[in-house]
Amino acid sequence: MKPENYNVGTLPIDMIVTLMKLLVVDSFKDFFNFFIAWAQTQRRSVIILLLDYFPLRDLYKYRQIGGSSDATYFDRFFRIGEQLRINDAICYGRCRDIVCGLGNIERHFTVMNEMASTGQFLYMVGKFVVKNVYKKQRSSVSTVDNLKCLRSHPHYRMSITHALKHLQSIYWTMVVCNSAPKVDIQATCGLHTLDSKSSLLNGSNGCGMIEECMFCDIATLLNVFTNSCT
């Protein structure tokens, strides 16, 4: 019997989340259909509560897994998330559109700035990366100032690896489906040699000076989309 045939509307949210996590591994279509079957019996506020409880950023990587049908259901699910103003869905949509050059790019940057201003780390990192990779007018002074702000976040070293990998997932899904050109940035630190196998993506900045070298951090952040292609 398929999951949607059960009376899923009466199950507690934590159980719904557990079932969704199991379903998404094999098929985003099954994941989506289960979510819709549950959501049809719920108030809008409860649906938002579920989507806030289930970090949608953990789903970014599934856009490139499975067939075209799964990708279609993925896009439908994230459109629902955006309509409900779920931050992780908005972050995905704005980053995707900036990467692909879709719509009002300045408006997308404005939304990213607004999200970053809430102090939530993923959006702060997303703003820094997409602004410095894709915005045509920027200065080295503003780049350094923005990184200082980012590095002052209390969870910077603890959370930077996961944030960058989430951004890579967004970018790489667009490249795989030929919606965006590959980024060919090769930023370097003028003081140290970066080790691509030992970077912020793996819990350090590559030069052995984890707390000290801001320029190694800048280079790693700017290379995040380049490294996602290798």
XYZ file of C-alpha atoms in Angstrom, residues 32-222:
191
model
C 6.142 15.048 -3.210
C 2.983 12.946 -3.452
C 3.234 12.010 0.210
C 3.703 15.659 1.166
C 0.673 16.720 -0.902
C -1.484 13.940 0.570
C -0.590 15.161 4.040
C -0.831 18.889 3.247
C -4.355 18.593 1.826
C -5.621 17.839 5.333
C -3.685 20.605 7.097
C -3.999 24.310 7.777
C -1.514 26.633 6.099
C 0.134 27.405 9.447
C 0.760 23.696 10.093
C 2.284 23.205 6.634
C 4.620 26.135 7.246
C 5.534 24.664 10.630
C 6.479 21.375 8.961
C 8.575 23.045 6.258
C 10.377 25.146 8.850
C 10.997 22.025 10.930
C 12.321 20.086 7.922
C 15.388 22.020 6.634
C 14.716 22.297 2.906
C 18.400 23.073 2.325
C 19.054 19.372 2.902
C 16.973 18.689 -0.215
C 18.954 20.894 -2.626
C 21.150 17.984 -3.693
C 18.155 15.925 -4.822
C 17.438 18.201 -7.809
C 20.151 16.374 -9.754
C 19.203 12.866 -8.611
C 16.695 10.710 -10.457
C 14.986 11.321 -13.773
C 13.243 14.301 -15.329
C 10.024 13.414 -13.517
C 11.744 13.713 -10.134
C 13.222 17.066 -11.157
C 9.760 18.314 -12.107
C 8.357 17.349 -8.719
C 11.359 18.945 -7.029
C 10.649 22.242 -8.797
C 6.961 22.056 -7.886
C 7.794 21.426 -4.245
C 10.185 24.360 -4.042
C 7.694 26.661 -5.761
C 5.241 25.773 -3.003
C 7.951 26.541 -0.461
C 8.550 29.960 -2.008
C 4.830 30.718 -2.069
C 4.701 29.900 1.641
C 7.724 32.172 2.247
C 9.959 29.371 3.513
C 13.443 30.864 3.721
C 15.366 27.853 2.398
C 13.086 27.717 -0.646
C 13.519 31.442 -1.263
C 17.302 31.109 -0.948
C 17.277 28.285 -3.499
C 15.102 30.239 -5.916
C 17.071 33.488 -5.724
C 20.469 31.781 -6.009
C 19.198 29.670 -8.905
C 17.871 32.686 -10.787
C 21.059 34.688 -10.218
C 23.203 31.766 -11.404
C 21.010 31.280 -14.482
C 20.552 34.992 -15.189
C 16.766 34.810 -14.894
C 14.385 37.631 -14.057
C 15.269 40.840 -12.242
C 18.795 40.154 -10.994
C 18.982 43.302 -8.875
C 15.744 42.304 -7.183
C 17.178 38.861 -6.475
C 20.219 40.474 -4.851
C 17.920 42.680 -2.786
C 16.080 39.612 -1.515
C 19.401 37.938 -0.661
C 20.461 41.062 1.243
C 17.191 41.049 3.170
C 17.604 37.392 4.073
C 21.223 37.885 5.120
C 20.178 40.770 7.371
C 18.238 38.297 9.524
C 21.576 36.870 10.680
C 20.876 33.357 9.401
C 24.189 31.935 8.358
C 23.346 30.163 5.080
C 21.861 33.340 3.651
C 24.845 35.411 4.768
C 27.203 33.004 2.986
C 24.915 32.827 -0.047
C 24.822 36.600 -0.307
C 28.616 36.828 -0.096
C 29.255 34.155 -2.722
C 26.680 35.117 -5.350
C 27.400 38.821 -4.966
C 31.133 38.401 -5.453
C 30.855 35.828 -8.235
C 27.973 37.328 -10.218
C 27.549 41.009 -9.394
C 29.273 43.126 -12.030
C 30.090 46.088 -9.795
C 31.876 45.308 -6.552
C 34.991 46.478 -4.753
C 37.750 44.685 -2.891
C 37.009 46.893 0.117
C 33.378 45.799 0.282
C 34.447 42.166 -0.195
C 36.770 42.344 2.806
C 34.188 44.211 4.892
C 31.525 41.635 4.059
C 33.839 38.777 4.976
C 34.678 40.443 8.291
C 30.965 40.517 9.028
C 30.623 36.885 7.992
C 33.592 35.755 10.069
C 32.197 37.543 13.113
C 29.199 35.216 13.113
C 29.454 33.018 16.233
C 28.974 29.838 14.191
C 31.276 30.703 11.280
C 33.827 27.902 11.676
C 31.207 25.432 12.799
C 28.771 26.044 9.930
C 30.775 27.267 6.934
C 31.437 23.809 5.460
C 27.763 22.848 5.374
C 26.730 26.244 3.999
C 29.201 26.044 1.116
C 28.134 22.512 0.245
C 24.497 23.611 0.157
C 25.423 26.411 -2.255
C 27.402 23.975 -4.387
C 24.325 21.760 -4.621
C 22.226 24.675 -5.903
C 24.847 25.653 -8.456
C 25.674 22.179 -9.676
C 22.028 21.244 -10.267
C 21.813 24.173 -12.678
C 24.992 23.144 -14.505
C 23.898 19.517 -14.799
C 20.632 20.507 -16.485
C 22.487 22.992 -18.741
C 20.726 25.982 -17.214
C 23.902 27.815 -16.225
C 27.462 28.185 -17.511
C 30.281 26.770 -15.456
C 32.162 29.239 -13.291
C 35.861 29.364 -14.071
C 37.195 31.433 -11.170
C 40.586 30.491 -9.750
C 41.040 32.849 -6.820
C 44.226 32.553 -4.780
C 45.631 33.834 -1.518
C 48.614 36.114 -2.021
C 50.201 34.872 1.190
C 49.640 31.124 1.223
C 49.201 28.180 -1.115
C 45.681 26.818 -0.960
C 45.276 23.081 -0.665
C 42.017 22.134 -2.396
C 41.826 18.976 -0.302
C 42.050 20.967 2.910
C 39.707 23.897 2.566
C 36.693 25.448 4.219
C 34.730 22.704 2.481
C 36.569 20.219 4.673
C 36.663 22.233 7.860
C 39.722 24.468 7.431
C 40.871 27.240 5.127
C 43.708 25.309 3.549
C 46.708 27.228 4.815
C 46.830 25.938 8.363
C 45.993 29.359 9.769
C 42.332 28.678 10.437
C 41.656 31.750 12.547
C 44.098 34.123 10.869
C 44.076 34.239 7.085
C 41.104 36.150 5.758
C 42.481 36.036 2.208
C 42.533 32.233 2.160
C 38.899 32.332 3.230
C 38.009 34.802 0.468
C 39.713 32.643 -2.161
C 37.949 29.494 -0.980
C 34.561 31.217 -0.951
C 35.065 32.620 -4.447
